[in-house]
Amino acid sequence: MVSTRIAILVTAIAVATSAVAQEPKELHDARRQFEALRHPSEADRVRYITGLVRLRESFTRADAEIMHAIDAEVVRHPMPATADVRVLVQRLVGRWQSPRRPYFYHCDGTWASNEDTPEDTGGTWRIEGNQFFQNYRVKPPDSGEAIILLTATDFVYGTAPYYLRRGTAFPWRD
C-alpha cells in the first residue's frame, strides 16, 4: 500500500517536472506577474501578450515544444469581444509578414498574398467583435477566429495561433 502511494507520487512528480521543463522560466515568470494583477486592464493584457510574442520569437524551430507552451498561453487571452471594430480594421490594413509569406490587407475588405496584384487576390476579410474572418476564393470560412493581439506591429489570431508582423521582415530564426 505504501509502495503504491510512493509510486503514484513519483509518477506525478515526474509528469509535473516534464511539463514545467518544456515551459521556459520567462513564460512562468511572466504568467505569474500577469496573474498577480488583481484586475488587469486591456493595456495589461496587450503588454503581456506582446511580451509572450517577443519571447516566442527568441526561440528557434528546434525549440518547438517551448514555442507550443507559449502558444497555449497566448490563446488563453483573446482580445475582448467589445473591441472597437473600426480601430481594428484601420490597424489591419497594410502589409503583414508571416514566417512563410507576406499578406496585404486592403481597406476595401480584400486581401492578397505573395504579391499585391489582382492576380494574387486571396479573397475577402472582415472583423466582427474580436473575430477575424478571412475568406479564400475557394471556400469561405464557416466561422471567424479569435483575435488575440492586433497592434501597430503585431497581429496574432486563431487557435493555432497565426503570428504576423507589420512590414517586410518576420523575426524567424532557424
PDB file of C-alpha atoms in Angstrom:
ATOM      1  CA  MET A   1       0.000   0.000   0.000  1.00  0.00           C
ATOM      2  CA  VAL A   2       2.761   2.435   0.942  1.00  0.00           C
ATOM      3  CA  SER A   3       4.844   1.440  -2.085  1.00  0.00           C
ATOM      4  CA  THR A   4       1.835   2.095  -4.360  1.00  0.00           C
ATOM      5  CA  ARG A   5       1.429   5.586  -2.919  1.00  0.00           C
ATOM      6  CA  ILE A   6       5.127   6.280  -3.344  1.00  0.00           C
ATOM      7  CA  ALA A   7       4.990   5.089  -6.961  1.00  0.00           C
ATOM      8  CA  ILE A   8       1.996   7.343  -7.655  1.00  0.00           C
ATOM      9  CA  LEU A   9       3.754  10.293  -6.023  1.00  0.00           C
ATOM     10  CA  VAL A  10       6.960   9.710  -8.011  1.00  0.00           C
ATOM     11  CA  THR A  11       4.974   9.427 -11.246  1.00  0.00           C
ATOM     12  CA  ALA A  12       3.058  12.636 -10.507  1.00  0.00           C
ATOM     13  CA  ILE A  13       6.301  14.492  -9.777  1.00  0.00           C
ATOM     14  CA  ALA A  14       7.861  13.187 -12.995  1.00  0.00           C
ATOM     15  CA  VAL A  15       4.884  14.299 -15.079  1.00  0.00           C
ATOM     16  CA  ALA A  16       4.785  17.730 -13.458  1.00  0.00           C
ATOM     17  CA  THR A  17       8.537  18.168 -13.853  1.00  0.00           C
ATOM     18  CA  SER A  18       8.473  17.261 -17.554  1.00  0.00           C
ATOM     19  CA  ALA A  19       5.625  19.709 -18.240  1.00  0.00           C
ATOM     20  CA  VAL A  20       7.449  22.507 -16.413  1.00  0.00           C
ATOM     21  CA  ALA A  21      10.734  21.595 -18.111  1.00  0.00           C
ATOM     22  CA  GLN A  22       9.147  22.356 -21.507  1.00  0.00           C
ATOM     23  CA  GLU A  23       7.976  25.733 -20.266  1.00  0.00           C
ATOM     24  CA  PRO A  24      10.691  28.396 -20.180  1.00  0.00           C
ATOM     25  CA  LYS A  25      11.297  30.250 -16.932  1.00  0.00           C
ATOM     26  CA  GLU A  26      10.476  33.537 -18.674  1.00  0.00           C
ATOM     27  CA  LEU A  27       6.989  32.240 -19.531  1.00  0.00           C
ATOM     28  CA  HIS A  28       6.420  31.021 -15.995  1.00  0.00           C
ATOM     29  CA  ASP A  29       7.578  34.364 -14.547  1.00  0.00           C
ATOM     30  CA  ALA A  30       5.518  36.434 -16.994  1.00  0.00           C
ATOM     31  CA  ARG A  31       2.378  34.371 -16.283  1.00  0.00           C
ATOM     32  CA  ARG A  32       2.887  34.709 -12.531  1.00  0.00           C
ATOM     33  CA  GLN A  33       3.267  38.506 -12.824  1.00  0.00           C
ATOM     34  CA  PHE A  34       0.171  38.828 -15.027  1.00  0.00           C
ATOM     35  CA  GLU A  35      -1.944  36.585 -12.793  1.00  0.00           C
ATOM     36  CA  ALA A  36      -0.819  38.605  -9.750  1.00  0.00           C
ATOM     37  CA  LEU A  37      -2.672  41.645 -11.104  1.00  0.00           C
ATOM     38  CA  ARG A  38      -5.973  41.979  -9.244  1.00  0.00           C
ATOM     39  CA  HIS A  39      -7.907  43.466 -12.142  1.00  0.00           C
ATOM     40  CA  PRO A  40      -5.757  43.502 -15.291  1.00  0.00           C
ATOM     41  CA  SER A  41      -6.710  46.137 -17.827  1.00  0.00           C
ATOM     42  CA  GLU A  42      -6.734  45.690 -21.589  1.00  0.00           C
ATOM     43  CA  ALA A  43      -3.399  47.522 -21.685  1.00  0.00           C
ATOM     44  CA  ASP A  44      -2.002  44.978 -19.189  1.00  0.00           C
ATOM     45  CA  ARG A  45      -3.245  42.118 -21.401  1.00  0.00           C
ATOM     46  CA  VAL A  46      -1.716  43.679 -24.524  1.00  0.00           C
ATOM     47  CA  ARG A  47       1.652  44.172 -22.758  1.00  0.00           C
ATOM     48  CA  TYR A  48       1.562  40.576 -21.518  1.00  0.00           C
ATOM     49  CA  ILE A  49       0.735  39.043 -24.904  1.00  0.00           C
ATOM     50  CA  THR A  50       3.250  41.291 -26.710  1.00  0.00           C
ATOM     51  CA  GLY A  51       5.910  40.118 -24.266  1.00  0.00           C
ATOM     52  CA  LEU A  52       4.978  36.491 -24.968  1.00  0.00           C
ATOM     53  CA  VAL A  53       5.171  37.122 -28.719  1.00  0.00           C
ATOM     54  CA  ARG A  54       8.687  38.568 -28.316  1.00  0.00           C
ATOM     55  CA  LEU A  55       9.644  35.634 -26.082  1.00  0.00           C
ATOM     56  CA  ARG A  56       8.396  33.172 -28.706  1.00  0.00           C
ATOM     57  CA  GLU A  57      10.451  34.943 -31.372  1.00  0.00           C
ATOM     58  CA  SER A  58      13.613  34.328 -29.339  1.00  0.00           C
ATOM     59  CA  PHE A  59      13.343  30.562 -29.842  1.00  0.00           C
ATOM     60  CA  THR A  60      14.162  28.504 -32.927  1.00  0.00           C
ATOM     61  CA  ARG A  61      12.335  25.628 -34.593  1.00  0.00           C
ATOM     62  CA  ALA A  62      14.477  23.282 -32.514  1.00  0.00           C
ATOM     63  CA  ASP A  63      12.597  24.679 -29.504  1.00  0.00           C
ATOM     64  CA  ALA A  64       9.175  23.705 -30.883  1.00  0.00           C
ATOM     65  CA  GLU A  65       7.922  22.325 -27.555  1.00  0.00           C
ATOM     66  CA  ILE A  66       8.721  25.610 -25.812  1.00  0.00           C
ATOM     67  CA  MET A  67       7.011  27.541 -28.601  1.00  0.00           C
ATOM     68  CA  HIS A  68       3.909  25.340 -28.210  1.00  0.00           C
ATOM     69  CA  ALA A  69       3.856  26.123 -24.480  1.00  0.00           C
ATOM     70  CA  ILE A  70       3.916  29.844 -25.287  1.00  0.00           C
ATOM     71  CA  ASP A  71       1.199  29.365 -27.931  1.00  0.00           C
ATOM     72  CA  ALA A  72      -1.006  27.612 -25.364  1.00  0.00           C
ATOM     73  CA  GLU A  73      -0.668  30.574 -23.015  1.00  0.00           C
ATOM     74  CA  VAL A  74      -1.236  33.154 -25.771  1.00  0.00           C
ATOM     75  CA  VAL A  75      -4.557  31.639 -26.907  1.00  0.00           C
ATOM     76  CA  ARG A  76      -5.869  31.748 -23.326  1.00  0.00           C
ATOM     77  CA  HIS A  77      -6.062  35.558 -23.568  1.00  0.00           C
ATOM     78  CA  PRO A  78      -8.113  36.639 -26.617  1.00  0.00           C
ATOM     79  CA  MET A  79      -8.990  40.232 -27.261  1.00  0.00           C
ATOM     80  CA  PRO A  80     -12.289  41.251 -25.635  1.00  0.00           C
ATOM     81  CA  ALA A  81     -15.359  40.854 -27.844  1.00  0.00           C
ATOM     82  CA  THR A  82     -16.173  44.505 -27.125  1.00  0.00           C
ATOM     83  CA  ALA A  83     -13.130  45.765 -29.044  1.00  0.00           C
ATOM     84  CA  ASP A  84     -13.709  48.741 -31.345  1.00  0.00           C
ATOM     85  CA  VAL A  85     -14.014  47.173 -34.794  1.00  0.00           C
ATOM     86  CA  ARG A  86     -13.262  50.426 -36.638  1.00  0.00           C
ATOM     87  CA  VAL A  87      -9.932  50.765 -34.837  1.00  0.00           C
ATOM     88  CA  LEU A  88      -9.056  47.124 -35.520  1.00  0.00           C
ATOM     89  CA  VAL A  89      -9.902  47.469 -39.224  1.00  0.00           C
ATOM     90  CA  GLN A  90      -7.684  50.557 -39.513  1.00  0.00           C
ATOM     91  CA  ARG A  91      -4.827  48.720 -37.783  1.00  0.00           C
ATOM     92  CA  LEU A  92      -5.116  45.668 -40.024  1.00  0.00           C
ATOM     93  CA  VAL A  93      -4.951  47.499 -43.342  1.00  0.00           C
ATOM     94  CA  GLY A  94      -1.448  47.202 -44.786  1.00  0.00           C
ATOM     95  CA  ARG A  95       1.369  44.741 -45.366  1.00  0.00           C
ATOM     96  CA  TRP A  96       1.955  41.955 -42.864  1.00  0.00           C
ATOM     97  CA  GLN A  97       4.635  39.270 -42.912  1.00  0.00           C
ATOM     98  CA  SER A  98       4.210  35.705 -41.687  1.00  0.00           C
ATOM     99  CA  PRO A  99       7.068  33.201 -41.441  1.00  0.00           C
ATOM    100  CA  ARG A 100       6.057  31.967 -44.914  1.00  0.00           C
ATOM    101  CA  ARG A 101       4.874  34.919 -46.979  1.00  0.00           C
ATOM    102  CA  PRO A 102       3.535  38.480 -46.991  1.00  0.00           C
ATOM    103  CA  TYR A 103      -0.161  39.313 -46.701  1.00  0.00           C
ATOM    104  CA  PHE A 104      -1.708  42.541 -47.933  1.00  0.00           C
ATOM    105  CA  TYR A 105      -4.980  43.631 -46.297  1.00  0.00           C
ATOM    106  CA  HIS A 106      -6.836  46.360 -48.201  1.00  0.00           C
ATOM    107  CA  CYS A 107      -9.389  48.817 -46.820  1.00  0.00           C
ATOM    108  CA  ASP A 108     -11.977  47.504 -49.299  1.00  0.00           C
ATOM    109  CA  GLY A 109     -12.024  44.163 -47.441  1.00  0.00           C
ATOM    110  CA  THR A 110      -9.870  42.204 -49.899  1.00  0.00           C
ATOM    111  CA  TRP A 111      -6.523  40.587 -49.245  1.00  0.00           C
ATOM    112  CA  ALA A 112      -3.642  39.248 -51.311  1.00  0.00           C
ATOM    113  CA  SER A 113      -0.617  37.115 -50.565  1.00  0.00           C
ATOM    114  CA  ASN A 114       2.858  36.886 -52.064  1.00  0.00           C
ATOM    115  CA  GLU A 115       2.455  39.815 -54.486  1.00  0.00           C
ATOM    116  CA  ASP A 116      -0.033  42.625 -54.121  1.00  0.00           C
ATOM    117  CA  THR A 117      -1.598  42.235 -57.559  1.00  0.00           C
ATOM    118  CA  PRO A 118      -5.165  41.494 -58.699  1.00  0.00           C
ATOM    119  CA  GLU A 119      -3.991  38.049 -59.825  1.00  0.00           C
ATOM    120  CA  ASP A 120      -2.813  37.205 -56.306  1.00  0.00           C
ATOM    121  CA  THR A 121      -6.013  38.243 -54.545  1.00  0.00           C
ATOM    122  CA  GLY A 122      -6.736  35.636 -51.910  1.00  0.00           C
ATOM    123  CA  GLY A 123     -10.275  36.629 -51.055  1.00  0.00           C
ATOM    124  CA  THR A 124     -12.025  38.900 -48.594  1.00  0.00           C
ATOM    125  CA  TRP A 125     -11.666  39.662 -44.916  1.00  0.00           C
ATOM    126  CA  ARG A 126     -13.691  41.285 -42.155  1.00  0.00           C
ATOM    127  CA  ILE A 127     -13.685  41.773 -38.397  1.00  0.00           C
ATOM    128  CA  GLU A 128     -16.736  41.343 -36.174  1.00  0.00           C
ATOM    129  CA  GLY A 129     -16.148  41.981 -32.473  1.00  0.00           C
ATOM    130  CA  ASN A 130     -12.954  40.081 -31.716  1.00  0.00           C
ATOM    131  CA  GLN A 131     -13.421  37.626 -34.607  1.00  0.00           C
ATOM    132  CA  PHE A 132     -11.325  37.717 -37.775  1.00  0.00           C
ATOM    133  CA  PHE A 133     -12.899  36.246 -40.914  1.00  0.00           C
ATOM    134  CA  GLN A 134     -10.677  35.564 -43.901  1.00  0.00           C
ATOM    135  CA  ASN A 135     -12.487  34.131 -46.917  1.00  0.00           C
ATOM    136  CA  TYR A 136     -10.500  32.272 -49.506  1.00  0.00           C
ATOM    137  CA  ARG A 137     -11.539  32.303 -53.137  1.00  0.00           C
ATOM    138  CA  VAL A 138     -12.145  28.579 -52.932  1.00  0.00           C
ATOM    139  CA  LYS A 139     -14.322  28.278 -49.838  1.00  0.00           C
ATOM    140  CA  PRO A 140     -15.480  30.868 -47.303  1.00  0.00           C
ATOM    141  CA  PRO A 141     -14.906  30.042 -43.639  1.00  0.00           C
ATOM    142  CA  ASP A 142     -17.785  28.813 -41.501  1.00  0.00           C
ATOM    143  CA  SER A 143     -16.687  30.914 -38.566  1.00  0.00           C
ATOM    144  CA  GLY A 144     -14.148  33.504 -37.558  1.00  0.00           C
ATOM    145  CA  GLU A 145     -11.087  33.043 -35.433  1.00  0.00           C
ATOM    146  CA  ALA A 146     -10.459  34.957 -32.220  1.00  0.00           C
ATOM    147  CA  ILE A 147      -8.128  37.917 -32.465  1.00  0.00           C
ATOM    148  CA  ILE A 148      -5.611  37.707 -29.663  1.00  0.00           C
ATOM    149  CA  LEU A 149      -3.490  40.740 -30.468  1.00  0.00           C
ATOM    150  CA  LEU A 150      -3.721  43.456 -33.115  1.00  0.00           C
ATOM    151  CA  THR A 151      -1.347  46.362 -32.574  1.00  0.00           C
ATOM    152  CA  ALA A 152       0.613  48.584 -34.931  1.00  0.00           C
ATOM    153  CA  THR A 153       3.303  45.876 -35.147  1.00  0.00           C
ATOM    154  CA  ASP A 154       1.710  42.517 -34.289  1.00  0.00           C
ATOM    155  CA  PHE A 155      -1.304  40.527 -35.459  1.00  0.00           C
ATOM    156  CA  VAL A 156      -1.979  37.244 -33.653  1.00  0.00           C
ATOM    157  CA  TYR A 157      -5.185  35.276 -34.171  1.00  0.00           C
ATOM    158  CA  GLY A 158      -6.648  31.793 -34.154  1.00  0.00           C
ATOM    159  CA  THR A 159      -6.245  28.657 -32.130  1.00  0.00           C
ATOM    160  CA  ALA A 160      -3.003  27.637 -33.896  1.00  0.00           C
ATOM    161  CA  PRO A 161      -2.197  30.670 -33.450  1.00  0.00           C
ATOM    162  CA  TYR A 162      -1.047  32.619 -36.509  1.00  0.00           C
ATOM    163  CA  TYR A 163       1.644  35.263 -35.959  1.00  0.00           C
ATOM    164  CA  LEU A 164       2.139  38.161 -38.372  1.00  0.00           C
ATOM    165  CA  ARG A 165       4.400  41.208 -38.118  1.00  0.00           C
ATOM    166  CA  ARG A 166       3.845  44.556 -39.822  1.00  0.00           C
ATOM    167  CA  GLY A 167       6.248  45.243 -42.667  1.00  0.00           C
ATOM    168  CA  THR A 168       8.599  43.176 -44.758  1.00  0.00           C
ATOM    169  CA  ALA A 169      10.524  41.066 -42.239  1.00  0.00           C
ATOM    170  CA  PHE A 170       9.440  38.346 -39.852  1.00  0.00           C
ATOM    171  CA  PRO A 171      11.863  37.708 -36.964  1.00  0.00           C
ATOM    172  CA  TRP A 172      12.144  33.972 -37.564  1.00  0.00           C
ATOM    173  CA  ARG A 173      15.297  32.089 -36.699  1.00  0.00           C
ATOM    174  CA  ASP A 174      16.158  28.533 -37.739  1.00  0.00           C
TER     175      ASP A 174
END
